[in-house]
Amino acid sequence: TSDNPYLPGAVRAVIGPDGSINVGKAFNDLGNALGRSKTSTFRIVGGAKGDIGGKWHWNAYYQHGQTKYDQQLSNNIIRANLLNAFDAVALPDGTIVCRDPSNGCAPYNPLGRGNFTQAAADFVTGTAHQNKVIKQDVFSADLSGDLFELPGGPLSVAVGAEHRRDALNATADPLSLAGAFYTFNGAN
């Protein structure tokens, strides 16, 4: 708005007392968002087989696998905080503050490069977290053998069953769940 103390006087004069302007910025001066992830996988498989009476054969196995995936994206812009920090006003003594000082808002000067305090950078950025655990359990068994002899050879049969269970549990930080970050908003 036109009362923003970061606006040069010439710009304020052009937009007038009730005007506003749109400002575009790439935020390269805040630094890049930094991603870090860690993945670990564990898998175990065991099986057994045998014969029953020489003509019947069985086979069984069990498998368990688990993957843990943890990802974070630091220096990620929090959109609502950024807009709040842009909306600055000057106090009578000239001190620049956020119009809405809630949540520890620190004013952010969007004009130029690097014209902000560390407190402002800390207020407008945060770290998004996403943690996932993927599990799989599989059990399989089969039985095969000869039922009886026929003129052309034995009548053989085979039966089997397999049970598979897949599970995924994912959690994310509260800001991501609210869609607050500029990018990488994880979900539960």
Coordinates of N, CA and C in Angstrom, one line a residue:
T1 N 0.8 -1.2 0.0 CA 0.0 0.0 0.0 C 0.9 1.2 0.0
S2 N 0.3 2.4 -0.2 CA 1.0 3.6 -0.4 C 1.7 4.1 0.9
D3 N 1.3 3.6 2.0 CA 2.0 4.0 3.3 C 3.2 3.1 3.7
N4 N 3.5 2.2 2.8 CA 4.7 1.4 3.1 C 6.0 2.2 3.1
P5 N 6.7 2.2 4.2 CA 7.9 3.1 4.3 C 9.0 2.6 3.3
Y6 N 9.0 1.4 2.8 CA 10.0 1.0 1.9 C 9.9 1.6 0.5
L7 N 8.7 2.1 0.2 CA 8.5 2.7 -1.1 C 9.2 4.0 -1.2
P8 N 9.9 4.3 -2.3 CA 10.5 5.6 -2.5 C 9.4 6.6 -2.6
G9 N 9.7 7.9 -2.2 CA 8.7 9.0 -2.2 C 8.1 9.2 -3.6
A10 N 8.9 9.0 -4.7 CA 8.4 9.3 -6.0 C 7.4 8.2 -6.4
V11 N 7.5 7.0 -5.9 CA 6.5 5.9 -6.2 C 5.2 6.2 -5.4
R12 N 5.4 6.6 -4.2 CA 4.2 7.0 -3.4 C 3.4 8.1 -4.0
A13 N 4.1 9.1 -4.6 CA 3.4 10.2 -5.2 C 2.7 9.8 -6.5
V14 N 3.2 8.8 -7.2 CA 2.5 8.3 -8.4 C 1.3 7.5 -8.1
I15 N 1.3 6.6 -7.1 CA 0.2 5.8 -6.8 C -0.8 6.4 -5.9
G16 N -0.5 7.5 -5.2 CA -1.5 8.3 -4.4 C -1.7 7.6 -3.1
P17 N -2.5 8.3 -2.2 CA -2.7 7.8 -0.9 C -3.5 6.5 -0.7
D18 N -4.3 6.2 -1.7 CA -5.1 5.0 -1.6 C -4.7 3.9 -2.6
G19 N -3.6 4.1 -3.3 CA -3.1 3.2 -4.3 C -2.2 2.1 -3.8
S20 N -1.9 1.2 -4.6 CA -1.0 0.1 -4.3 C -0.3 -0.4 -5.6
I21 N 0.7 -1.1 -5.5 CA 1.5 -1.6 -6.6 C 1.8 -3.1 -6.4
N22 N 2.0 -3.8 -7.5 CA 2.4 -5.2 -7.4 C 3.9 -5.2 -7.6
V23 N 4.6 -6.0 -6.8 CA 6.0 -6.1 -6.9 C 6.4 -7.6 -7.2
G24 N 7.2 -7.8 -8.2 CA 7.6 -9.2 -8.5 C 9.1 -9.4 -8.0
K25 N 9.4 -10.5 -7.4 CA 10.7 -10.7 -6.9 C 11.1 -12.2 -7.0
A26 N 12.3 -12.6 -7.3 CA 12.7 -14.0 -7.4 C 13.2 -14.5 -6.0
F27 N 13.6 -13.6 -5.1 CA 14.1 -13.9 -3.8 C 15.4 -14.7 -3.8
N28 N 16.2 -14.4 -4.8 CA 17.5 -15.0 -4.8 C 18.4 -14.6 -3.7
D29 N 18.1 -13.4 -3.2 CA 18.9 -12.9 -2.0 C 18.6 -13.6 -0.7
L30 N 17.5 -14.3 -0.7 CA 17.2 -15.2 0.5 C 18.0 -16.5 0.5
G31 N 18.5 -16.8 -0.7 CA 19.2 -18.1 -0.8 C 18.3 -19.2 -1.3
N32 N 18.8 -20.2 -1.8 CA 18.0 -21.3 -2.3 C 17.4 -22.1 -1.2
A33 N 16.2 -22.7 -1.5 CA 15.7 -23.7 -0.6 C 16.6 -24.9 -0.7
L34 N 16.9 -25.5 0.5 CA 17.9 -26.6 0.5 C 17.2 -27.9 0.9
G35 N 17.2 -28.9 0.0 CA 16.6 -30.2 0.3 C 17.6 -31.2 0.8
R36 N 17.1 -32.0 1.7 CA 17.9 -33.1 2.3 C 17.0 -34.3 2.5
S37 N 17.4 -35.4 2.0 CA 16.6 -36.6 2.2 C 17.5 -37.8 2.7
K38 N 16.8 -38.7 3.4 CA 17.5 -39.9 3.8 C 16.6 -41.1 3.6
T39 N 17.1 -42.1 3.0 CA 16.3 -43.3 2.7 C 17.0 -44.5 3.2
S40 N 16.3 -45.4 4.0 CA 16.9 -46.6 4.4 C 15.9 -47.8 4.2
T41 N 16.5 -48.9 3.7 CA 15.6 -50.0 3.4 C 16.1 -51.3 4.1
F42 N 15.2 -52.1 4.6 CA 15.5 -53.3 5.3 C 14.6 -54.4 4.7
R43 N 15.2 -55.6 4.4 CA 14.4 -56.6 3.8 C 14.9 -57.9 4.3
I44 N 14.0 -58.8 4.6 CA 14.3 -60.2 5.1 C 13.4 -61.2 4.4
V45 N 14.0 -62.3 3.9 CA 13.2 -63.3 3.3 C 13.6 -64.7 3.8
G46 N 12.6 -65.5 4.1 CA 13.0 -66.9 4.6 C 12.0 -67.8 3.9
G47 N 12.5 -69.0 3.7 CA 11.6 -70.0 3.0 C 12.0 -71.4 3.5
A48 N 11.1 -72.3 3.2 CA 11.4 -73.7 3.5 C 10.6 -74.6 2.4
K49 N 11.1 -75.8 2.2 CA 10.4 -76.7 1.3 C 10.7 -78.1 1.8
G50 N 9.8 -79.0 1.4 CA 9.9 -80.4 1.8 C 9.1 -81.3 1.0
D51 N 9.2 -82.6 1.4 CA 8.4 -83.6 0.7 C 7.5 -84.3 1.8
I52 N 6.3 -84.8 1.3 CA 5.4 -85.6 2.1 C 5.2 -86.9 1.4
G53 N 5.7 -87.9 2.0 CA 5.4 -89.3 1.4 C 6.1 -89.5 0.1
G54 N 7.0 -88.7 -0.3 CA 7.7 -89.0 -1.6 C 7.0 -88.4 -2.8
K55 N 5.7 -88.3 -2.8 CA 5.0 -87.9 -4.0 C 4.4 -86.5 -3.9
W56 N 4.4 -85.9 -2.7 CA 3.9 -84.6 -2.5 C 5.0 -83.7 -2.0
H57 N 4.9 -82.4 -2.5 CA 6.0 -81.5 -2.3 C 5.3 -80.2 -1.8
W58 N 6.0 -79.5 -0.8 CA 5.4 -78.2 -0.4 C 6.6 -77.2 -0.4
N59 N 6.2 -76.0 -0.5 CA 7.0 -74.8 -0.6 C 6.4 -73.7 0.2
A60 N 7.1 -72.9 1.0 CA 6.6 -71.8 1.7 C 7.7 -70.7 1.9
Y61 N 7.3 -69.5 1.9 CA 8.2 -68.4 2.2 C 7.5 -67.2 2.8
Y62 N 8.3 -66.4 3.6 CA 7.8 -65.2 4.2 C 8.8 -64.1 3.8
Q63 N 8.3 -62.9 3.5 CA 9.2 -61.8 3.2 C 8.6 -60.5 3.9
H64 N 9.5 -59.8 4.5 CA 9.2 -58.5 5.1 C 10.2 -57.5 4.6
G65 N 9.6 -56.3 4.2 CA 10.4 -55.2 3.7 C 9.9 -53.9 4.3
Q66 N 10.9 -53.0 4.6 CA 10.5 -51.7 5.1 C 11.4 -50.7 4.6
T67 N 10.9 -49.6 4.1 CA 11.7 -48.4 3.7 C 11.2 -47.2 4.5
K68 N 12.2 -46.5 5.0 CA 12.0 -45.2 5.7 C 12.5 -44.1 4.9
Y69 N 11.7 -43.1 4.7 CA 12.1 -42.0 3.8 C 11.8 -40.7 4.6
D70 N 12.9 -39.9 4.9 CA 12.8 -38.7 5.6 C 13.3 -37.6 4.7
Q71 N 12.5 -36.5 4.5 CA 12.9 -35.4 3.6 C 12.6 -34.1 4.3
Q72 N 13.4 -33.1 4.1 CA 13.2 -31.8 4.6 C 13.7 -30.8 3.6
L73 N 13.0 -29.7 3.6 CA 13.3 -28.6 2.7 C 13.4 -27.3 3.5
S74 N 14.7 -26.9 3.8 CA 14.9 -25.7 4.6 C 15.0 -24.5 3.8
N75 N 14.9 -23.3 4.4 CA 14.9 -22.0 3.7 C 13.7 -21.9 2.7
N76 N 12.6 -22.5 3.1 CA 11.4 -22.6 2.2 C 10.5 -21.4 2.6
I77 N 10.1 -20.6 1.6 CA 9.3 -19.4 1.9 C 7.9 -19.8 2.4
I78 N 7.5 -19.1 3.5 CA 6.1 -19.3 4.1 C 5.3 -18.1 3.5
R79 N 4.4 -18.4 2.6 CA 3.7 -17.3 1.9 C 3.0 -16.3 2.8
A80 N 2.2 -16.7 3.7 CA 1.5 -15.8 4.6 C 2.4 -14.9 5.4
N81 N 3.5 -15.5 5.9 CA 4.5 -14.7 6.6 C 5.1 -13.6 5.7
L82 N 5.4 -14.0 4.5 CA 6.1 -13.1 3.5 C 5.1 -11.9 3.3
L83 N 3.9 -12.2 3.0 CA 2.9 -11.1 2.8 C 2.8 -10.2 4.0
N84 N 2.7 -10.8 5.2 CA 2.6 -10.0 6.4 C 3.9 -9.2 6.6
A85 N 5.1 -9.7 6.3 CA 6.3 -9.0 6.5 C 6.4 -7.8 5.4
F86 N 5.9 -8.0 4.2 CA 5.9 -6.9 3.2 C 5.0 -5.8 3.7
D87 N 3.9 -6.0 4.4 CA 3.0 -5.0 4.8 C 3.5 -4.2 6.0
A88 N 4.4 -3.3 5.8 CA 5.1 -2.6 6.8 C 4.6 -1.1 6.9
V89 N 4.7 -0.6 8.2 CA 4.4 0.8 8.4 C 5.5 1.4 9.3
A90 N 5.6 2.7 9.3 CA 6.6 3.4 10.1 C 5.9 4.0 11.3
L91 N 6.5 3.8 12.5 CA 6.0 4.3 13.7 C 6.3 5.8 13.8
P92 N 5.8 6.6 14.7 CA 6.1 8.0 14.7 C 7.6 8.3 14.9
D93 N 8.3 7.4 15.6 CA 9.8 7.6 15.7 C 10.6 7.2 14.5
G94 N 9.9 6.7 13.5 CA 10.6 6.2 12.3 C 10.9 4.7 12.2
T95 N 10.7 4.0 13.3 CA 10.9 2.6 13.3 C 9.9 1.9 12.4
I96 N 10.4 1.0 11.6 CA 9.6 0.3 10.6 C 9.2 -1.1 11.3
V97 N 7.9 -1.3 11.3 CA 7.3 -2.5 11.9 C 6.3 -3.1 10.9
C98 N 5.9 -4.4 11.2 CA 4.8 -5.0 10.4 C 3.5 -4.3 10.9
R99 N 2.6 -4.2 9.9 CA 1.3 -3.6 10.2 C 0.6 -4.6 11.2
D100 N 0.7 -5.9 11.0 CA 0.2 -6.9 11.9 C 1.4 -7.6 12.6
P101 N 1.8 -7.2 13.8 CA 3.0 -7.7 14.4 C 2.8 -9.1 15.1
S102 N 1.7 -9.8 14.8 CA 1.5 -11.1 15.4 C 2.5 -12.1 14.9
N103 N 2.7 -13.2 15.7 CA 3.6 -14.3 15.3 C 5.0 -13.9 15.2
G104 N 5.4 -12.8 15.8 CA 6.8 -12.3 15.7 C 7.2 -11.8 14.4
C105 N 6.3 -11.2 13.7 CA 6.6 -10.6 12.4 C 7.7 -9.6 12.4
A106 N 8.6 -9.8 11.5 CA 9.7 -8.8 11.3 C 9.6 -8.3 9.8
P107 N 9.6 -6.9 9.7 CA 9.3 -6.4 8.4 C 10.4 -6.7 7.4
Y108 N 10.0 -6.9 6.1 CA 10.9 -7.4 5.0 C 10.8 -6.4 3.9
N109 N 11.9 -5.8 3.5 CA 12.0 -4.9 2.4 C 12.1 -5.7 1.1
P110 N 11.1 -5.7 0.2 CA 11.2 -6.5 -1.0 C 12.0 -5.7 -2.1
L111 N 12.3 -4.5 -1.9 CA 12.9 -3.7 -2.9 C 14.4 -3.8 -2.9
G112 N 15.1 -4.0 -4.0 CA 16.5 -4.1 -4.0 C 16.9 -5.5 -3.7
R113 N 18.2 -5.7 -3.4 CA 18.8 -7.0 -3.1 C 19.4 -7.0 -1.7
G114 N 19.0 -7.9 -0.8 CA 19.5 -8.1 0.5 C 19.2 -6.9 1.5
N115 N 18.1 -6.2 1.2 CA 17.7 -5.1 2.1 C 16.7 -5.6 3.2
F116 N 17.1 -6.6 3.9 CA 16.3 -7.2 5.0 C 17.2 -7.6 6.1
T117 N 16.6 -7.8 7.3 CA 17.4 -8.2 8.5 C 17.3 -9.8 8.5
Q118 N 18.2 -10.4 9.3 CA 18.2 -11.8 9.5 C 16.9 -12.2 10.2
A119 N 16.3 -11.3 11.1 CA 15.0 -11.6 11.7 C 13.9 -11.7 10.7
A120 N 14.0 -10.8 9.7 CA 13.0 -10.9 8.6 C 13.1 -12.2 7.8
A121 N 14.4 -12.5 7.4 CA 14.6 -13.8 6.7 C 14.1 -15.0 7.5
D122 N 14.4 -15.0 8.8 CA 13.9 -16.1 9.6 C 12.4 -16.2 9.7
F123 N 11.8 -15.0 9.7 CA 10.3 -15.0 9.8 C 9.6 -15.5 8.5
V124 N 10.2 -15.2 7.4 CA 9.5 -15.5 6.1 C 9.9 -16.9 5.6
T125 N 10.8 -17.6 6.2 CA 11.2 -18.9 5.8 C 11.1 -19.9 6.9
G126 N 11.0 -21.2 6.5 CA 10.9 -22.3 7.5 C 11.4 -23.6 6.8
T127 N 11.2 -24.7 7.6 CA 11.6 -26.0 7.1 C 10.4 -26.9 7.0
A128 N 10.2 -27.4 5.8 CA 9.1 -28.4 5.5 C 9.7 -29.8 5.8
H129 N 8.9 -30.7 6.4 CA 9.3 -32.0 6.7 C 8.3 -33.0 6.2
Q130 N 8.8 -34.1 5.6 CA 7.9 -35.2 5.2 C 8.6 -36.5 5.6
N131 N 7.9 -37.4 6.4 CA 8.5 -38.6 6.8 C 7.5 -39.7 6.3
K132 N 8.1 -40.8 5.7 CA 7.3 -41.9 5.2 C 7.9 -43.2 5.7
V133 N 7.0 -44.2 6.0 CA 7.4 -45.5 6.2 C 6.5 -46.4 5.4
I134 N 7.2 -47.2 4.5 CA 6.5 -48.1 3.6 C 6.8 -49.5 4.0
K135 N 5.8 -50.4 4.3 CA 6.1 -51.8 4.7 C 5.4 -52.7 3.7
Q136 N 6.0 -53.9 3.6 CA 5.4 -54.9 2.8 C 5.7 -56.3 3.5
D137 N 4.6 -57.1 3.6 CA 4.7 -58.4 4.2 C 4.1 -59.4 3.2
V138 N 4.8 -60.5 2.9 CA 4.3 -61.4 1.9 C 4.4 -62.8 2.5
F139 N 3.4 -63.6 2.4 CA 3.5 -65.0 2.8 C 2.9 -65.9 1.6
S140 N 3.7 -66.9 1.3 CA 3.2 -67.7 0.1 C 3.5 -69.2 0.5
A141 N 2.6 -70.1 0.1 CA 2.7 -71.5 0.3 C 2.1 -72.2 -0.9
D142 N 2.7 -73.4 -1.3 CA 2.1 -74.2 -2.3 C 2.3 -75.7 -2.0
L143 N 1.5 -76.5 -2.6 CA 1.5 -77.9 -2.4 C 1.3 -78.5 -3.8
S144 N 2.1 -79.5 -4.1 CA 1.9 -80.2 -5.4 C 2.2 -81.7 -5.2
G145 N 1.6 -82.5 -6.1 CA 1.9 -83.9 -6.0 C 0.9 -84.7 -6.9
D146 N 1.1 -86.0 -6.9 CA 0.3 -86.9 -7.7 C -0.9 -87.5 -6.9
L147 N -2.1 -87.3 -7.5 CA -3.3 -87.9 -6.9 C -3.4 -89.4 -7.1
F148 N -3.3 -89.8 -8.3 CA -3.3 -91.3 -8.6 C -2.8 -91.5 -10.1
E149 N -2.6 -92.7 -10.4 CA -2.0 -93.1 -11.7 C -3.2 -93.3 -12.7
L150 N -2.9 -92.8 -13.9 CA -3.8 -93.0 -15.0 C -3.0 -93.8 -16.1
P151 N -3.7 -94.3 -17.1 CA -3.0 -95.1 -18.1 C -1.9 -94.3 -18.8
G152 N -2.0 -93.0 -18.9 CA -1.0 -92.2 -19.5 C 0.0 -91.6 -18.5
G153 N -0.1 -91.9 -17.3 CA 0.8 -91.3 -16.3 C 0.0 -90.8 -15.1
P154 N 0.7 -90.2 -14.1 CA 0.0 -89.7 -12.9 C -0.8 -88.5 -13.2
L155 N -1.9 -88.3 -12.4 CA -2.7 -87.1 -12.4 C -2.1 -86.2 -11.3
S156 N -1.5 -85.1 -11.8 CA -0.8 -84.3 -10.8 C -1.6 -83.0 -10.6
V157 N -1.6 -82.5 -9.4 CA -2.3 -81.2 -9.0 C -1.3 -80.3 -8.3
A158 N -1.6 -79.1 -8.3 CA -0.9 -78.1 -7.5 C -1.8 -77.0 -7.0
V159 N -1.7 -76.7 -5.8 CA -2.5 -75.6 -5.2 C -1.5 -74.6 -4.4
G160 N -1.9 -73.4 -4.3 CA -1.1 -72.4 -3.6 C -1.9 -71.2 -3.2
A161 N -1.3 -70.5 -2.3 CA -1.9 -69.3 -1.8 C -0.8 -68.3 -1.5
E162 N -1.2 -67.0 -1.6 CA -0.3 -66.0 -1.3 C -1.0 -64.8 -0.6
H163 N -0.5 -64.3 0.4 CA -1.1 -63.1 1.1 C 0.0 -62.0 1.1
R164 N -0.5 -60.9 0.6 CA 0.4 -59.7 0.5 C -0.2 -58.5 1.3
R165 N 0.5 -57.8 2.1 CA 0.0 -56.6 2.8 C 1.0 -55.5 2.6
D166 N 0.5 -54.4 2.0 CA 1.3 -53.2 1.8 C 0.8 -52.1 2.7
A167 N 1.7 -51.3 3.3 CA 1.2 -50.2 4.2 C 2.1 -49.0 4.0
L168 N 1.5 -47.9 4.1 CA 2.2 -46.6 3.9 C 1.7 -45.7 5.0
N169 N 2.7 -45.1 5.8 CA 2.3 -44.1 6.8 C 3.2 -42.9 6.5
A170 N 2.6 -41.8 6.3 CA 3.3 -40.5 5.9 C 2.8 -39.4 6.9
T171 N 3.8 -38.7 7.4 CA 3.5 -37.5 8.2 C 4.2 -36.3 7.7
A172 N 3.6 -35.2 7.9 CA 4.3 -33.9 7.5 C 4.1 -32.9 8.6
D173 N 4.9 -31.8 8.6 CA 4.8 -30.8 9.6 C 3.5 -30.0 9.4
P174 N 3.1 -29.3 10.5 CA 1.8 -28.5 10.5 C 1.7 -27.4 9.4
L175 N 2.8 -26.7 9.1 CA 2.8 -25.7 8.0 C 2.5 -26.4 6.6
S176 N 3.2 -27.5 6.4 CA 3.0 -28.2 5.1 C 1.5 -28.7 5.0
L177 N 1.0 -29.2 6.1 CA -0.4 -29.7 6.1 C -1.4 -28.5 5.8
A178 N -1.0 -27.3 6.2 CA -1.9 -26.2 5.9 C -1.6 -25.6 4.5
G179 N -0.6 -26.1 3.8 CA -0.3 -25.6 2.4 C 0.4 -24.2 2.5
A180 N 1.1 -24.0 3.6 CA 1.7 -22.7 3.9 C 3.0 -22.4 3.1
F181 N 3.7 -23.4 2.7 CA 5.0 -23.1 2.0 C 4.8 -22.8 0.6
Y182 N 5.8 -22.2 0.0 CA 5.8 -21.8 -1.4 C 5.9 -23.1 -2.2
T183 N 6.7 -24.1 -1.7 CA 6.9 -25.3 -2.4 C 7.0 -26.5 -1.4
F184 N 6.8 -27.7 -1.9 CA 7.0 -28.9 -1.1 C 6.1 -28.9 0.2
N185 N 4.8 -28.9 0.0 CA 3.9 -29.1 1.1 C 3.5 -30.5 1.2
G186 N 4.1 -31.2 2.1 CA 3.8 -32.7 2.3 C 2.5 -32.9 2.9
A187 N 2.0 -34.1 2.9 CA 0.7 -34.5 3.4 C 0.8 -35.7 4.3
N188 N -0.2 -35.9 5.2 CA -0.2 -37.1 6.0 C -0.9 -38.2 5.2

